[in-house]
mmCIF file of C-alpha atoms and ligand atoms in Angstrom:
data_model
loop_
_atom_site.group_PDB
_atom_site.id
_atom_site.type_symbol
_atom_site.label_atom_id
_atom_site.label_comp_id
_atom_site.label_asym_id
_atom_site.label_seq_id
_atom_site.Cartn_x
_atom_site.Cartn_y
_atom_site.Cartn_z
ATOM 1 C CA MET Z 1232 20.876 -14.363 13.442
ATOM 2 C CA VAL Z 1233 18.383 -16.800 11.958
ATOM 3 C CA ILE Z 1234 15.116 -17.420 13.734
ATOM 4 C CA ASN Z 1235 13.392 -20.742 13.350
ATOM 5 C CA TYR Z 1236 9.668 -20.054 13.384
ATOM 6 C CA ALA Z 1237 8.955 -23.627 14.492
ATOM 7 C CA ASP Z 1238 10.373 -22.723 17.940
ATOM 8 C CA LYS Z 1239 8.434 -19.480 18.343
ATOM 9 C CA GLU Z 1240 5.175 -18.634 20.099
ATOM 10 C CA LEU Z 1241 2.395 -17.031 18.062
ATOM 11 C CA THR Z 1242 2.948 -13.574 19.615
ATOM 12 C CA GLN Z 1243 6.673 -13.714 18.851
ATOM 13 C CA LYS Z 1244 6.010 -14.656 15.239
ATOM 14 C CA TYR Z 1245 3.494 -11.816 14.973
ATOM 15 C CA GLN Z 1246 5.940 -9.323 16.482
ATOM 16 C CA LEU Z 1247 8.785 -10.343 14.198
ATOM 17 C CA MET Z 1248 6.630 -10.163 11.079
ATOM 18 C CA ALA Z 1249 4.927 -6.906 12.089
ATOM 19 C CA GLN Z 1250 8.283 -5.197 12.653
ATOM 20 C CA THR Z 1251 9.787 -6.422 9.412
ATOM 21 C CA ILE Z 1252 7.024 -6.414 6.817
ATOM 22 C CA ILE Z 1253 6.430 -2.678 6.936
ATOM 23 C CA PRO Z 1254 4.542 -0.519 6.438
ATOM 24 C CA ARG Z 1255 1.240 -2.386 6.404
ATOM 25 C CA PRO Z 1256 -1.806 -0.523 5.180
ATOM 26 C CA ILE Z 1257 -4.842 -0.467 7.422
ATOM 27 C CA GLY Z 1258 -8.247 -1.490 6.203
ATOM 28 C CA TRP Z 1259 -10.888 -0.086 8.542
ATOM 29 C CA VAL Z 1260 -13.669 -2.544 7.923
ATOM 30 C CA VAL Z 1261 -17.326 -1.654 8.419
ATOM 31 C CA THR Z 1262 -19.892 -4.464 8.400
ATOM 32 C CA GLN Z 1263 -23.445 -4.884 9.650
ATOM 33 C CA ASN Z 1264 -25.144 -7.822 11.294
ATOM 34 C CA LYS Z 1265 -28.614 -9.090 10.333
ATOM 35 C CA ASP Z 1266 -30.209 -6.531 12.683
ATOM 36 C CA GLY Z 1267 -28.261 -3.664 11.121
ATOM 37 C CA VAL Z 1268 -25.842 -3.150 14.042
ATOM 38 C CA VAL Z 1269 -22.761 -1.440 12.614
ATOM 39 C CA ASN Z 1270 -19.437 -3.122 13.379
ATOM 40 C CA ILE Z 1271 -16.120 -1.357 12.850
ATOM 41 C CA ALA Z 1272 -12.650 -2.919 13.169
ATOM 42 C CA PRO Z 1273 -9.153 -2.250 11.797
ATOM 43 C CA PHE Z 1274 -7.150 -4.911 9.969
ATOM 44 C CA SER Z 1275 -3.537 -4.639 8.877
ATOM 45 C CA TYR Z 1276 -3.233 -8.083 7.400
ATOM 46 C CA PHE Z 1277 -4.831 -6.212 4.554
ATOM 47 C CA MET Z 1278 -3.656 -5.644 1.015
ATOM 48 C CA GLY Z 1279 -4.726 -5.074 -2.571
ATOM 49 C CA LEU Z 1280 -4.652 -8.433 -4.353
ATOM 50 C CA SER Z 1281 -5.541 -7.958 -7.997
ATOM 51 C CA SER Z 1282 -7.053 -5.367 -10.337
ATOM 52 C CA ASN Z 1283 -8.817 -8.052 -12.354
ATOM 53 C CA PRO Z 1284 -10.998 -8.916 -10.595
ATOM 54 C CA PRO Z 1285 -10.511 -5.822 -8.403
ATOM 55 C CA THR Z 1286 -9.910 -7.545 -5.106
ATOM 56 C CA MET Z 1287 -8.329 -7.017 -1.707
ATOM 57 C CA ILE Z 1288 -7.487 -9.477 1.037
ATOM 58 C CA VAL Z 1289 -8.285 -9.158 4.750
ATOM 59 C CA SER Z 1290 -7.004 -11.828 7.078
ATOM 60 C CA VAL Z 1291 -9.237 -12.362 10.093
ATOM 61 C CA GLY Z 1292 -8.109 -14.102 13.275
ATOM 62 C CA HIS Z 1293 -10.405 -15.009 16.154
ATOM 63 C CA LYS Z 1294 -11.604 -13.434 19.430
ATOM 64 C CA SER Z 1295 -9.719 -14.050 22.668
ATOM 65 C CA ASP Z 1296 -12.193 -16.827 23.595
ATOM 66 C CA GLY Z 1297 -11.564 -18.529 20.236
ATOM 67 C CA SER Z 1298 -14.924 -17.522 18.709
ATOM 68 C CA GLN Z 1299 -15.202 -15.822 15.332
ATOM 69 C CA LYS Z 1300 -14.684 -12.080 15.095
ATOM 70 C CA ASP Z 1301 -17.758 -9.970 14.409
ATOM 71 C CA THR Z 1302 -16.310 -8.826 11.081
ATOM 72 C CA LEU Z 1303 -16.109 -12.431 9.849
ATOM 73 C CA LYS Z 1304 -19.550 -13.333 11.213
ATOM 74 C CA ASN Z 1305 -21.152 -10.309 9.531
ATOM 75 C CA LEU Z 1306 -19.346 -10.810 6.237
ATOM 76 C CA ARG Z 1307 -20.419 -14.426 6.128
ATOM 77 C CA GLU Z 1308 -24.016 -13.392 6.840
ATOM 78 C CA THR Z 1309 -24.388 -10.355 4.585
ATOM 79 C CA LYS Z 1310 -21.497 -10.812 2.092
ATOM 80 C CA LYS Z 1311 -20.908 -7.039 2.203
ATOM 81 C CA CYS Z 1312 -18.387 -4.656 3.738
ATOM 82 C CA THR Z 1313 -17.173 -1.101 3.350
ATOM 83 C CA ILE Z 1314 -13.426 -0.719 3.808
ATOM 84 C CA CYS Z 1315 -12.296 2.768 4.793
ATOM 85 C CA MET Z 1316 -8.808 4.223 4.494
ATOM 86 C CA VAL Z 1317 -7.384 5.951 7.542
ATOM 87 C CA ASP Z 1318 -5.528 9.257 7.793
ATOM 88 C CA GLU Z 1319 -3.979 10.907 10.851
ATOM 89 C CA ALA Z 1320 -7.217 12.613 11.893
ATOM 90 C CA LEU Z 1321 -8.951 9.218 12.184
ATOM 91 C CA LEU Z 1322 -6.048 7.347 13.800
ATOM 92 C CA GLU Z 1323 -7.218 7.475 17.413
ATOM 93 C CA LYS Z 1324 -10.765 6.306 16.671
ATOM 94 C CA MET Z 1325 -9.450 3.584 14.395
ATOM 95 C CA HIS Z 1326 -7.181 2.323 17.156
ATOM 96 C CA LEU Z 1327 -9.961 2.419 19.783
ATOM 97 C CA SER Z 1328 -12.275 0.481 17.482
ATOM 98 C CA SER Z 1329 -9.979 -2.551 17.726
ATOM 99 C CA LYS Z 1330 -11.344 -3.195 21.228
ATOM 100 C CA GLU Z 1331 -13.189 -6.489 21.474
ATOM 101 C CA LEU Z 1332 -16.897 -5.799 21.992
ATOM 102 C CA GLU Z 1333 -19.876 -8.121 22.286
ATOM 103 C CA HIS Z 1334 -21.536 -8.880 18.963
ATOM 104 C CA HIS Z 1335 -24.652 -6.775 19.616
ATOM 105 C CA LYS Z 1336 -22.598 -3.679 20.548
ATOM 106 C CA SER Z 1337 -21.455 -1.172 17.936
ATOM 107 C CA GLU Z 1338 -18.012 0.471 17.935
ATOM 108 C CA ALA Z 1339 -19.729 3.437 16.256
ATOM 109 C CA ASP Z 1340 -21.763 4.095 19.448
ATOM 110 C CA GLU Z 1341 -19.088 2.975 21.892
ATOM 111 C CA PHE Z 1342 -16.352 5.249 20.490
ATOM 112 C CA ASN Z 1343 -18.525 7.944 18.926
ATOM 113 C CA ILE Z 1344 -17.425 7.168 15.384
ATOM 114 C CA GLN Z 1345 -19.612 9.053 12.921
ATOM 115 C CA THR Z 1346 -20.801 7.029 9.966
ATOM 116 C CA LYS Z 1347 -22.699 7.971 6.845
ATOM 117 C CA GLN Z 1348 -24.996 5.747 4.778
ATOM 118 C CA PHE Z 1349 -23.517 6.620 1.417
ATOM 119 C CA ASN Z 1350 -24.569 3.636 -0.657
ATOM 120 C CA LEU Z 1351 -27.727 1.814 0.481
ATOM 121 C CA ASP Z 1352 -26.462 -1.522 -0.824
ATOM 122 C CA PHE Z 1353 -23.431 -1.520 1.495
ATOM 123 C CA PRO Z 1354 -22.601 -0.742 5.137
ATOM 124 C CA PRO Z 1355 -22.036 2.951 5.900
ATOM 125 C CA LEU Z 1356 -18.660 4.615 5.519
ATOM 126 C CA ILE Z 1357 -16.812 6.424 8.268
ATOM 127 C CA GLU Z 1358 -17.154 10.198 8.138
ATOM 128 C CA GLY Z 1359 -13.886 11.877 7.220
ATOM 129 C CA THR Z 1360 -12.370 8.861 5.463
ATOM 130 C CA PRO Z 1361 -10.256 9.915 2.486
ATOM 131 C CA SER Z 1362 -11.523 6.936 0.511
ATOM 132 C CA ALA Z 1363 -13.659 3.839 1.002
ATOM 133 C CA PHE Z 1364 -14.282 0.687 -0.988
ATOM 134 C CA PHE Z 1365 -17.733 -0.879 -1.194
ATOM 135 C CA CYS Z 1366 -17.049 -4.592 -1.394
ATOM 136 C CA GLU Z 1367 -18.642 -7.998 -1.658
ATOM 137 C CA LEU Z 1368 -17.230 -11.189 -0.195
ATOM 138 C CA TYR Z 1369 -15.584 -13.010 -3.109
ATOM 139 C CA GLN Z 1370 -13.867 -15.991 -1.535
ATOM 140 C CA GLU Z 1371 -12.714 -17.428 1.748
ATOM 141 C CA ILE Z 1372 -9.279 -18.979 1.782
ATOM 142 C CA GLU Z 1373 -8.474 -21.987 3.895
ATOM 143 C CA LEU Z 1374 -5.173 -21.808 5.750
ATOM 144 C CA LYS Z 1375 -4.422 -25.413 6.608
ATOM 145 C CA ASP Z 1376 -4.599 -26.134 10.377
ATOM 146 C CA SER Z 1377 -5.299 -22.466 11.160
ATOM 147 C CA LYS Z 1378 -8.160 -20.508 12.710
ATOM 148 C CA THR Z 1379 -7.118 -17.459 10.689
ATOM 149 C CA ILE Z 1380 -9.344 -16.902 7.694
ATOM 150 C CA PRO Z 1381 -8.111 -14.736 4.822
ATOM 151 C CA LEU Z 1382 -11.086 -13.222 3.008
ATOM 152 C CA VAL Z 1383 -10.931 -12.006 -0.556
ATOM 153 C CA VAL Z 1384 -13.349 -9.157 -1.150
ATOM 154 C CA GLU Z 1385 -14.257 -7.697 -4.516
ATOM 155 C CA ILE Z 1386 -14.416 -3.929 -4.951
ATOM 156 C CA LYS Z 1387 -17.703 -2.876 -6.478
ATOM 157 C CA GLU Z 1388 -17.471 0.884 -5.989
ATOM 158 C CA GLN Z 1389 -14.981 3.359 -4.513
ATOM 159 C CA TYR Z 1390 -15.823 6.545 -2.665
ATOM 160 C CA ILE Z 1391 -13.168 9.258 -2.954
ATOM 161 C CA ALA Z 1392 -13.328 12.436 -0.859
ATOM 162 C CA ASP Z 1393 -13.184 15.547 -3.052
ATOM 163 C CA ASN Z 1394 -10.267 16.990 -1.095
ATOM 164 C CA ILE Z 1395 -7.871 14.157 -2.063
ATOM 165 C CA ILE Z 1396 -8.550 14.510 -5.791
ATOM 166 C CA THR Z 1397 -5.783 16.595 -7.367
ATOM 167 C CA ASP Z 1398 -6.897 16.119 -10.979
ATOM 168 C CA LYS Z 1399 -10.592 15.376 -11.591
ATOM 169 C CA GLU Z 1400 -10.150 14.444 -15.236
ATOM 170 C CA LYS Z 1401 -7.415 11.863 -14.695
ATOM 171 C CA ILE Z 1402 -8.717 10.968 -11.201
ATOM 172 C CA THR Z 1403 -5.344 11.580 -9.595
ATOM 173 C CA LEU Z 1404 -5.368 11.101 -5.829
ATOM 174 C CA GLU Z 1405 -3.106 12.351 -3.071
ATOM 175 C CA TYR Z 1406 -3.511 11.648 0.632
ATOM 176 C CA GLU Z 1407 -1.482 10.655 3.665
ATOM 177 C CA PRO Z 1408 -2.540 7.212 4.850
ATOM 178 C CA VAL Z 1409 -1.645 5.848 8.253
ATOM 179 C CA ALA Z 1410 0.289 2.574 8.182
ATOM 180 C CA ARG Z 1411 1.009 -0.025 10.820
ATOM 181 C CA VAL Z 1412 4.686 -0.356 11.772
ATOM 182 C CA GLY Z 1413 5.214 -2.899 14.535
ATOM 183 C CA LYS Z 1414 2.906 -1.881 17.370
ATOM 184 C CA SER Z 1415 3.001 1.773 16.286
ATOM 185 C CA TYR Z 1416 1.759 3.739 13.339
ATOM 186 C CA ALA Z 1417 3.552 5.821 10.750
ATOM 187 C CA LEU Z 1418 2.858 8.176 7.898
ATOM 188 C CA LEU Z 1419 4.585 7.586 4.586
ATOM 189 C CA GLY Z 1420 7.884 9.416 4.147
ATOM 190 C CA LYS Z 1421 9.159 11.127 1.014
ATOM 191 C CA LYS Z 1422 8.171 9.951 -2.440
ATOM 192 C CA ILE Z 1423 10.843 8.817 -4.903
ATOM 193 C CA THR Z 1424 10.279 8.917 -8.659
ATOM 194 C CA PRO Z 1425 12.132 6.073 -10.393
ATOM 195 C CA PRO Z 1426 13.999 6.503 -13.702
ATOM 196 C CA LYS Z 1427 12.120 5.548 -16.907
ATOM 197 C CA ILE Z 1428 12.632 1.954 -18.112
HETATM 198 C C1 FMN A 141 -3.981 -1.484 13.571
HETATM 199 C C2 FMN A 141 -4.639 -2.795 13.870
HETATM 200 C C3 FMN A 141 -4.588 -3.802 12.939
HETATM 201 C C4 FMN A 141 -5.209 -5.035 13.168
HETATM 202 N N1 FMN A 141 -5.145 -5.995 12.224
HETATM 203 C C5 FMN A 141 -5.782 -7.171 12.413
HETATM 204 C C6 FMN A 141 -5.752 -8.183 11.402
HETATM 205 O O1 FMN A 141 -5.162 -8.014 10.322
HETATM 206 N N2 FMN A 141 -6.428 -9.337 11.647
HETATM 207 C C7 FMN A 141 -7.135 -9.544 12.790
HETATM 208 O O2 FMN A 141 -7.750 -10.596 12.947
HETATM 209 N N3 FMN A 141 -7.170 -8.604 13.766
HETATM 210 C C8 FMN A 141 -6.534 -7.423 13.601
HETATM 211 N N4 FMN A 141 -6.581 -6.457 14.559
HETATM 212 C C9 FMN A 141 -7.407 -6.694 15.751
HETATM 213 C C10 FMN A 141 -8.899 -6.436 15.469
HETATM 214 O O3 FMN A 141 -9.091 -5.081 15.078
HETATM 215 C C11 FMN A 141 -9.701 -6.722 16.741
HETATM 216 O O4 FMN A 141 -9.592 -8.099 17.043
HETATM 217 C C12 FMN A 141 -11.160 -6.327 16.679
HETATM 218 O O5 FMN A 141 -11.712 -6.437 17.962
HETATM 219 C C13 FMN A 141 -11.958 -7.211 15.750
HETATM 220 O O6 FMN A 141 -13.257 -6.736 15.821
HETATM 221 P P1 FMN A 141 -14.547 -7.515 15.435
HETATM 222 O O7 FMN A 141 -14.755 -8.678 16.392
HETATM 223 O O8 FMN A 141 -15.572 -6.454 15.601
HETATM 224 O O9 FMN A 141 -14.412 -7.991 14.012
HETATM 225 C C14 FMN A 141 -5.915 -5.245 14.387
HETATM 226 C C15 FMN A 141 -5.942 -4.223 15.346
HETATM 227 C C16 FMN A 141 -5.304 -3.019 15.093
HETATM 228 C C17 FMN A 141 -5.328 -1.941 16.143
#
């Protein structure tokens, strides 16, 4: 079977891609508006982009009424975000935080998500996150004829929870991230060590 994307509706294209390009990591993005209201939303069009400069990409769509998502609005205003990794213990709150709220409302209050002001120069991180990246907006990318806006963010600092560090000297990390697989979530399966080349 070959599917011609030109004939497909947006939701069908999303569903096909989301079931095939798997697993997708989840970036749980914390931003703040000018008044300091904390906004939290998950993004799975999210990926590491480059180590030099240390960057990640988050692709932001739009709200159901076509207006810009709060994450985009806040990032454009403040140029800062804190991107938290998600493990199984945080899965439910992460999922709930994807609900569309009015701009002045905070998912932290609405869904009782505990946050901690770890670095005063960046939005707070989510309590319990295994790791979080403190980032600055680096570049917006224009997708021709699209309302989706991929944002490149530069990692300035990384928080790592003590309990995922297996070797402090080498900074070796081990944790079980949650990934997006279609409309569901999954944990990573077994690890495979490749032969030396
Ligand atoms: C697991 C998961 C992944 C998501 N990934 C994206 C994404 O990559 N891009 C996007 O625009 N919305 C994504 N969403 C939807 C947003 O989280 C949702 O629109 C949210 O309300 C945006 O919040 P904001 O307006 O506070 O920025 C995702 C939702 C879930 C549950």
